[in-house]
CSV table of C-alpha atoms and ligand atoms in Angstrom, one decimal:
chain,number,residue,atom,x,y,z
A,1,UNK,CA,28.0,3.4,-7.6
A,2,UNK,CA,27.8,0.2,-5.5
A,3,UNK,CA,24.9,-1.1,-3.3
A,4,UNK,CA,22.0,-3.5,-3.6
A,5,UNK,CA,20.2,-1.3,-6.2
A,6,UNK,CA,23.3,-0.2,-8.3
A,7,UNK,CA,22.3,0.5,-11.9
A,8,UNK,CA,18.5,0.4,-11.2
A,9,UNK,CA,16.1,3.3,-11.5
A,10,UNK,CA,13.3,3.4,-8.9
A,11,UNK,CA,10.2,5.8,-8.7
A,12,UNK,CA,8.8,6.5,-5.3
A,13,UNK,CA,5.4,8.2,-5.1
A,14,UNK,CA,4.8,10.1,-1.8
A,15,UNK,CA,8.6,10.2,-1.9
A,16,UNK,CA,8.8,13.7,-0.3
A,17,UNK,CA,7.6,12.9,3.2
A,18,UNK,CA,7.3,10.3,6.0
A,19,UNK,CA,7.8,6.7,4.9
A,20,UNK,CA,8.3,7.7,1.2
A,21,UNK,CA,11.1,10.0,2.0
A,22,UNK,CA,12.8,7.3,3.8
A,23,UNK,CA,12.4,5.0,0.9
A,24,UNK,CA,13.7,7.5,-1.6
A,25,UNK,CA,16.8,8.2,0.5
A,26,UNK,CA,17.4,4.5,1.2
A,27,UNK,CA,17.1,3.6,-2.5
A,28,UNK,CA,19.6,6.3,-3.4
A,29,UNK,CA,21.9,5.2,-0.8
A,30,UNK,CA,21.8,1.7,-2.3
A,31,UNK,CA,22.9,3.0,-5.6
A,32,UNK,CA,19.6,3.6,-7.4
A,33,UNK,CA,18.7,6.5,-9.6
A,34,UNK,CA,15.4,7.9,-7.9
A,35,UNK,CA,12.4,9.6,-9.3
A,36,UNK,CA,10.9,11.4,-6.2
A,37,UNK,CA,7.2,11.8,-7.0
A,38,UNK,CA,5.2,13.9,-4.6
A,39,UNK,CA,2.3,16.3,-4.9
A,40,UNK,CA,3.5,18.1,-1.7
A,41,UNK,CA,0.1,18.5,-0.2
A,42,UNK,CA,-1.2,19.0,3.3
A,43,UNK,CA,-3.0,16.2,5.1
A,44,UNK,CA,-6.3,17.6,3.8
A,45,UNK,CA,-5.0,17.5,0.1
A,46,UNK,CA,-4.5,21.4,0.0
A,47,UNK,CA,-1.6,23.7,-1.0
A,48,UNK,CA,0.3,21.3,-3.5
A,49,UNK,CA,3.9,22.3,-3.6
A,50,UNK,CA,6.9,21.0,-5.7
A,51,UNK,CA,9.2,22.0,-2.9
A,52,UNK,CA,8.6,18.8,-1.0
A,53,UNK,CA,9.9,16.5,-3.8
A,54,UNK,CA,12.7,19.0,-4.7
A,55,UNK,CA,14.0,19.1,-1.2
A,56,UNK,CA,14.5,15.3,-1.1
A,57,UNK,CA,16.1,15.3,-4.6
A,58,UNK,CA,18.6,18.0,-3.1
A,59,UNK,CA,19.2,15.8,-0.1
A,60,UNK,CA,20.0,12.8,-2.3
A,61,UNK,CA,22.3,14.9,-4.6
A,62,UNK,CA,24.0,16.3,-1.5
A,63,UNK,CA,24.9,12.8,-0.5
A,64,UNK,CA,26.3,11.9,-3.9
A,65,UNK,CA,23.2,10.2,-5.3
A,66,UNK,CA,21.1,10.8,-8.4
A,67,UNK,CA,17.5,12.0,-8.4
A,68,UNK,CA,14.8,13.9,-10.3
A,69,UNK,CA,11.4,15.3,-8.9
A,70,UNK,CA,7.9,14.9,-10.4
A,71,UNK,CA,5.4,17.0,-8.5
A,72,UNK,CA,2.1,15.7,-10.0
A,73,UNK,CA,-1.1,14.3,-8.5
A,74,UNK,CA,-0.8,10.6,-8.4
A,75,UNK,CA,-4.5,10.2,-8.7
A,76,UNK,CA,-4.4,11.5,-12.4
A,77,UNK,CA,-3.8,8.8,-14.9
A,78,UNK,CA,-1.3,11.0,-16.7
A,79,UNK,CA,0.8,11.5,-13.7
A,80,UNK,CA,1.5,7.8,-13.7
A,81,UNK,CA,2.8,8.2,-17.3
A,82,UNK,CA,4.9,11.2,-16.3
A,83,UNK,CA,6.6,9.5,-13.4
A,84,UNK,CA,7.7,6.6,-15.7
A,85,UNK,CA,8.7,8.9,-18.5
A,86,UNK,CA,10.9,10.8,-16.0
A,87,UNK,CA,12.7,7.5,-15.1
A,88,UNK,CA,13.0,6.3,-18.8
A,89,UNK,CA,13.9,9.7,-20.4
A,90,UNK,CA,16.6,10.4,-17.7
A,91,UNK,CA,18.1,6.9,-17.2
A,92,UNK,CA,16.7,4.6,-19.9
A,93,UNK,CA,14.6,2.2,-17.6
A,94,UNK,CA,12.2,1.8,-14.7
A,95,UNK,CA,13.3,-1.0,-12.7
A,96,UNK,CA,11.2,-0.5,-9.4
A,97,UNK,CA,8.2,1.4,-8.4
A,98,UNK,CA,7.3,2.1,-4.8
A,99,UNK,CA,3.8,3.6,-4.3
A,100,UNK,CA,3.8,5.3,-1.0
A,101,UNK,CA,1.6,8.4,-1.6
A,102,UNK,CA,-1.4,8.4,0.5
A,103,UNK,CA,-4.1,10.5,2.3
A,104,UNK,CA,-6.8,10.1,5.0
A,105,UNK,CA,-10.3,11.2,5.3
A,106,UNK,CA,-11.5,9.6,8.6
A,107,UNK,CA,-15.3,9.4,9.2
A,108,UNK,CA,-17.8,6.8,10.5
A,109,UNK,CA,-19.3,5.1,7.4
A,110,UNK,CA,-22.8,6.6,8.2
A,111,UNK,CA,-21.4,10.1,8.2
A,112,UNK,CA,-18.9,9.8,5.3
A,113,UNK,CA,-19.6,12.1,2.4
A,114,UNK,CA,-19.1,11.0,-1.2
A,115,UNK,CA,-16.1,13.3,-1.6
A,116,UNK,CA,-14.4,11.8,1.4
A,117,UNK,CA,-14.8,8.3,-0.1
A,118,UNK,CA,-13.7,9.3,-3.6
A,119,UNK,CA,-10.7,11.2,-2.5
A,120,UNK,CA,-9.1,8.3,-0.6
A,121,UNK,CA,-9.9,5.7,-3.4
A,122,UNK,CA,-8.4,8.2,-5.9
A,123,UNK,CA,-5.1,8.7,-4.2
A,124,UNK,CA,-4.5,5.2,-2.8
A,125,UNK,CA,-6.2,2.7,-5.2
A,126,UNK,CA,-6.3,4.7,-8.4
A,127,UNK,CA,-3.0,6.1,-7.6
A,128,UNK,CA,-1.5,2.7,-7.5
A,129,UNK,CA,-3.2,1.7,-10.7
A,130,UNK,CA,-2.0,4.8,-12.5
A,131,UNK,CA,1.7,3.9,-11.7
A,132,UNK,CA,1.4,0.1,-12.0
A,133,UNK,CA,-0.3,0.5,-15.4
A,134,UNK,CA,2.4,2.7,-17.0
A,135,UNK,CA,5.3,1.1,-15.3
A,136,UNK,CA,4.3,-2.4,-16.1
A,137,UNK,CA,4.0,-1.5,-19.9
A,138,UNK,CA,7.7,-0.6,-19.9
A,139,UNK,CA,8.8,-3.2,-17.4
A,140,UNK,CA,7.4,-6.2,-19.4
A,141,UNK,CA,9.5,-5.2,-22.4
A,142,UNK,CA,12.8,-4.9,-20.4
A,143,UNK,CA,15.0,-7.8,-20.4
A,144,UNK,CA,15.7,-7.3,-16.7
A,145,UNK,CA,11.9,-7.1,-15.8
A,146,UNK,CA,11.0,-5.1,-12.7
A,147,UNK,CA,9.7,-4.9,-9.3
A,148,UNK,CA,6.4,-3.2,-8.1
A,149,UNK,CA,5.9,-2.4,-4.4
A,150,UNK,CA,2.5,-1.2,-3.2
A,151,UNK,CA,1.7,0.2,0.2
A,152,UNK,CA,-1.2,-1.2,1.9
A,153,UNK,CA,-2.2,-1.2,5.7
A,154,UNK,CA,-3.2,-3.5,8.4
A,155,UNK,CA,-6.4,-1.6,8.3
A,156,UNK,CA,-7.3,-3.5,5.2
A,157,UNK,CA,-8.8,-6.2,7.6
A,158,UNK,CA,-11.3,-3.5,8.6
A,159,UNK,CA,-11.3,-0.2,10.3
A,160,UNK,CA,-14.0,1.4,12.5
A,161,UNK,CA,-13.7,5.0,11.3
A,162,UNK,CA,-11.8,4.6,7.9
A,163,UNK,CA,-14.1,2.4,5.6
A,164,UNK,CA,-12.8,4.4,2.7
A,165,UNK,CA,-9.2,3.7,3.6
A,166,UNK,CA,-9.7,0.1,4.5
A,167,UNK,CA,-11.4,-0.5,1.1
A,168,UNK,CA,-8.6,1.2,-0.8
A,169,UNK,CA,-6.0,-0.7,1.1
A,170,UNK,CA,-7.8,-4.0,0.5
A,171,UNK,CA,-8.0,-3.0,-3.3
A,172,UNK,CA,-4.3,-2.4,-3.4
A,173,UNK,CA,-3.6,-5.9,-2.2
A,174,UNK,CA,-5.9,-7.4,-4.8
A,175,UNK,CA,-4.5,-5.1,-7.5
A,176,UNK,CA,-0.9,-6.1,-6.5
A,177,UNK,CA,-1.8,-9.8,-6.4
A,178,UNK,CA,-3.3,-9.4,-9.8
A,179,UNK,CA,-0.1,-7.5,-11.0
A,180,UNK,CA,2.0,-10.5,-9.7
A,181,UNK,CA,-0.1,-12.9,-11.9
A,182,UNK,CA,-0.3,-10.9,-15.1
A,183,UNK,CA,3.4,-9.8,-15.1
A,184,UNK,CA,5.0,-13.1,-13.8
A,185,UNK,CA,5.8,-14.3,-17.4
A,186,UNK,CA,7.6,-11.1,-18.0
A,187,UNK,CA,9.9,-11.3,-15.0
A,188,UNK,CA,8.1,-8.4,-13.1
A,189,UNK,CA,7.3,-9.1,-9.4
A,190,UNK,CA,4.7,-7.3,-7.2
A,191,UNK,CA,4.5,-7.2,-3.5
A,192,UNK,CA,2.8,-5.1,-0.8
A,193,UNK,CA,4.2,-3.6,2.4
A,194,UNK,CA,1.9,-2.8,5.3
A,195,UNK,CA,3.9,-0.3,7.3
A,196,UNK,CA,3.4,1.3,10.8
A,197,UNK,CA,5.6,4.2,11.5
A,198,UNK,CA,5.5,7.6,13.3
A,199,UNK,CA,4.5,10.1,10.6
A,200,UNK,CA,2.1,13.0,10.2
A,201,UNK,CA,-0.4,10.5,9.0
A,202,UNK,CA,-0.2,8.3,12.0
A,203,UNK,CA,0.1,11.0,14.7
A,204,UNK,CA,-3.6,11.2,15.5
A,205,UNK,CA,-4.4,7.4,15.7
A,206,UNK,CA,-6.7,7.4,18.7
A,207,UNK,CA,-5.5,4.2,20.3
A,208,UNK,CA,-2.1,2.7,21.3
A,209,UNK,CA,-0.3,1.0,18.5
A,210,UNK,CA,2.9,-0.8,18.0
A,211,UNK,CA,5.0,1.6,15.9
A,212,UNK,CA,8.6,2.7,14.8
A,213,UNK,CA,10.4,5.1,12.6
A,214,UNK,CA,9.9,5.6,8.9
A,215,UNK,CA,13.6,4.5,8.5
A,216,UNK,CA,12.6,1.0,9.6
A,217,UNK,CA,10.3,0.5,6.7
A,218,UNK,CA,12.7,1.5,3.9
A,219,UNK,CA,15.0,-1.5,3.9
A,220,UNK,CA,12.2,-3.8,3.1
A,221,UNK,CA,11.3,-1.7,0.0
A,222,UNK,CA,15.0,-1.8,-1.0
A,223,UNK,CA,15.1,-5.7,-0.5
A,224,UNK,CA,11.9,-6.1,-2.5
A,225,UNK,CA,13.2,-4.1,-5.4
A,226,UNK,CA,16.6,-5.8,-5.4
A,227,UNK,CA,17.5,-8.9,-7.3
A,228,UNK,CA,17.9,-10.7,-3.9
A,229,UNK,CA,14.0,-10.8,-3.8
A,230,UNK,CA,13.8,-12.4,-7.3
A,231,UNK,CA,11.7,-15.4,-6.0
A,232,UNK,CA,9.3,-13.1,-4.1
A,233,UNK,CA,6.0,-12.1,-5.7
A,234,UNK,CA,2.3,-11.8,-4.7
A,235,UNK,CA,3.2,-11.3,-1.0
A,236,UNK,CA,2.1,-8.9,1.8
A,237,UNK,CA,4.6,-8.1,4.5
A,238,UNK,CA,3.9,-6.0,7.6
A,239,UNK,CA,6.9,-3.9,8.7
A,240,UNK,CA,7.1,-2.1,11.9
A,241,UNK,CA,10.2,-1.2,13.9
A,242,UNK,CA,12.2,-4.5,14.3
A,243,UNK,CA,9.4,-6.8,13.2
A,244,UNK,CA,8.6,-8.1,9.7
A,245,UNK,CA,5.7,-10.5,9.3
A,246,UNK,CA,4.4,-12.2,6.2
A,247,UNK,CA,0.6,-12.3,5.7
A,248,UNK,CA,-1.2,-15.5,4.7
A,249,UNK,CA,-2.7,-16.2,1.3
A,250,UNK,CA,-6.6,-15.9,1.4
A,251,UNK,CA,-8.2,-19.2,0.7
A,252,UNK,CA,-11.4,-21.1,1.5
A,253,UNK,CA,-11.3,-22.9,4.7
A,254,UNK,CA,-14.3,-25.3,4.7
A,255,UNK,CA,-17.1,-26.3,2.4
A,256,UNK,CA,-20.6,-27.8,2.7
A,257,UNK,CA,-22.6,-29.3,-0.2
A,258,UNK,CA,-26.4,-29.2,-0.6
A,259,UNK,CA,-28.4,-32.4,-0.4
A,260,UNK,CA,-29.9,-31.6,-3.8
A,261,UNK,CA,-28.6,-29.2,-6.5
A,262,UNK,CA,-28.8,-26.1,-4.5
A,263,UNK,CA,-29.3,-25.1,-0.9
A,264,UNK,CA,-32.5,-23.5,0.4
A,265,UNK,CA,-32.2,-20.7,2.9
A,266,UNK,CA,-33.8,-22.9,5.7
A,267,UNK,CA,-31.3,-25.8,4.9
A,268,UNK,CA,-28.5,-23.3,5.2
A,269,UNK,CA,-29.9,-22.1,8.5
A,270,UNK,CA,-29.8,-25.6,9.8
A,271,UNK,CA,-26.5,-26.9,8.4
A,272,UNK,CA,-24.2,-23.9,8.5
A,273,UNK,CA,-23.9,-23.5,12.4
A,274,UNK,CA,-22.8,-27.1,12.8
A,275,UNK,CA,-20.9,-27.6,9.6
A,276,UNK,CA,-18.7,-24.9,8.2
A,277,UNK,CA,-19.7,-22.5,11.0
A,278,UNK,CA,-17.9,-18.9,10.7
A,279,UNK,CA,-14.7,-17.3,11.2
A,280,UNK,CA,-14.3,-14.5,13.9
A,281,UNK,CA,-13.7,-11.1,12.5
A,282,UNK,CA,-10.1,-10.6,14.0
A,283,UNK,CA,-10.8,-7.1,15.1
A,284,UNK,CA,-14.2,-7.6,16.7
A,285,UNK,CA,-12.6,-9.2,19.7
A,286,UNK,CA,-10.4,-6.1,20.2
A,287,UNK,CA,-13.1,-3.6,19.3
A,288,UNK,CA,-14.3,-2.7,22.9
A,289,UNK,CA,-10.7,-2.0,24.1
A,290,UNK,CA,-10.1,0.2,21.1
A,291,UNK,CA,-13.4,2.1,21.5
A,292,UNK,CA,-12.5,2.7,25.2
A,293,UNK,CA,-9.2,4.1,24.2
A,294,UNK,CA,-10.7,6.3,21.6
A,295,UNK,CA,-13.1,7.7,24.2
A,296,UNK,CA,-10.3,8.3,26.6
A,297,UNK,CA,-8.3,10.2,24.0
A,298,UNK,CA,-11.3,12.3,23.2
A,299,UNK,CA,-11.7,11.0,19.6
B,301,NAD,N1,2.3,5.9,9.0
B,301,NAD,C1,1.7,4.7,9.2
B,301,NAD,O1,1.8,4.2,10.4
B,301,NAD,C2,1.0,4.0,8.2
B,301,NAD,C3,0.2,2.8,8.6
B,301,NAD,C4,-0.3,2.1,7.6
B,301,NAD,C5,-0.2,2.5,6.2
B,301,NAD,N2,0.6,3.6,5.9
B,301,NAD,C6,0.7,4.0,4.5
B,301,NAD,O2,2.0,4.3,4.2
B,301,NAD,C7,2.1,5.3,3.1
B,301,NAD,C8,2.8,6.5,3.6
B,301,NAD,O3,2.3,7.1,4.8
B,301,NAD,P1,3.0,8.2,5.7
B,301,NAD,O4,2.6,7.9,6.9
B,301,NAD,O5,4.4,8.3,5.2
B,301,NAD,O6,2.2,9.6,5.2
B,301,NAD,P2,2.7,11.0,4.9
B,301,NAD,O7,1.5,11.8,5.0
B,301,NAD,O8,3.9,11.4,5.7
B,301,NAD,O9,3.2,11.0,3.4
B,301,NAD,C9,2.4,10.8,2.4
B,301,NAD,C10,2.9,11.6,1.3
B,301,NAD,O10,2.1,11.4,0.0
B,301,NAD,C11,1.9,12.6,-0.6
B,301,NAD,N3,0.7,12.7,-1.4
B,301,NAD,C12,-0.6,12.8,-0.9
B,301,NAD,N4,-1.5,12.9,-1.8
B,301,NAD,C13,-0.8,12.7,-3.1
B,301,NAD,C14,-1.2,12.8,-4.4
B,301,NAD,N5,-2.5,12.9,-4.8
B,301,NAD,N6,-0.2,12.7,-5.3
B,301,NAD,C15,1.1,12.5,-5.0
B,301,NAD,N7,1.5,12.5,-3.6
B,301,NAD,C16,0.5,12.6,-2.8
B,301,NAD,C17,2.0,13.7,0.4
B,301,NAD,O11,2.4,15.0,-0.2
B,301,NAD,C18,3.0,13.1,1.4
B,301,NAD,O12,4.4,13.5,1.0
B,301,NAD,C19,0.5,5.6,2.9
B,301,NAD,O13,0.1,4.8,1.8
B,301,NAD,C20,-0.2,5.2,4.2
B,301,NAD,O14,-1.6,4.8,3.9
B,301,NAD,C21,1.2,4.4,6.8
């Protein structure tokens, strides 16, 4: 098979629906063997079904590609091992992992239950760790290295009614940046995509957003896994419709130094407003407009 991923084996979590399905199909179309990993759950996490992953495997096979399904819950450590084993046992390597599986439990912070917080951290942040951990243990020993792609969200900057999701997505960026560092010497790269696309997850967003189709996200995942991106690691890219944007690397902007060994609170109160000042939270300026739209849509 020819294509940008010919000869590679790629696992895609959440590969049965929405963006993950588009990524699975695109990887197979570019010549990869694909592990379609999906728990096949409803948005509230209920009714797991192996049918969701199996259907995408059938679609890939019908188009002449190669795929196997894994139907486990990615929040479980052992499912990460199972996904990687499916790749290695079937095709002998794991060259790329794309972690797309995700869930939502939207609630204002002051009303959020412990279960709602834990469920989102478990599927997103722990789900990424579970796959990264097992995949990287194999990738670091492969001569050809590997490529890890995490799925974050622009909501990592902050989210009014999704503190759990925002925290998980911020954690995924830090986890991925750390993977880029710890795996660099083994030729393993790690990057994040922050997508926006019309799926069941985004259909209830209570304000107007720039959006596009899931198929618009998939080529960026293919590129990041491919050898064409061999210089790219530790990056975060927004992908929406025709737009791809690179995020900055977080760093300190300005410093101030105490007149003595340490600052007192009173000295900080006097110096900070005229010295290093502060940086505006980028979403605060837009908060009123979004809140008005949420109210108009009855959210
Ligand atoms: N759609 C958007 O606009 C948007 C925006 C920002 C970020 N994202 C992120 O993109 C990713 C894909 O989102 P989507 O819109 O395609 O969602 P989706 O709901 O269409 O697909 C998510 C998939 O994950 C699977 N899944 C859920 N819990 C799982 C678990 N415990 N184990 C294994 N699989 C599980 C589901 O069965 C489903 O197939 C998510 O990480 C999401 O946070 C999406």
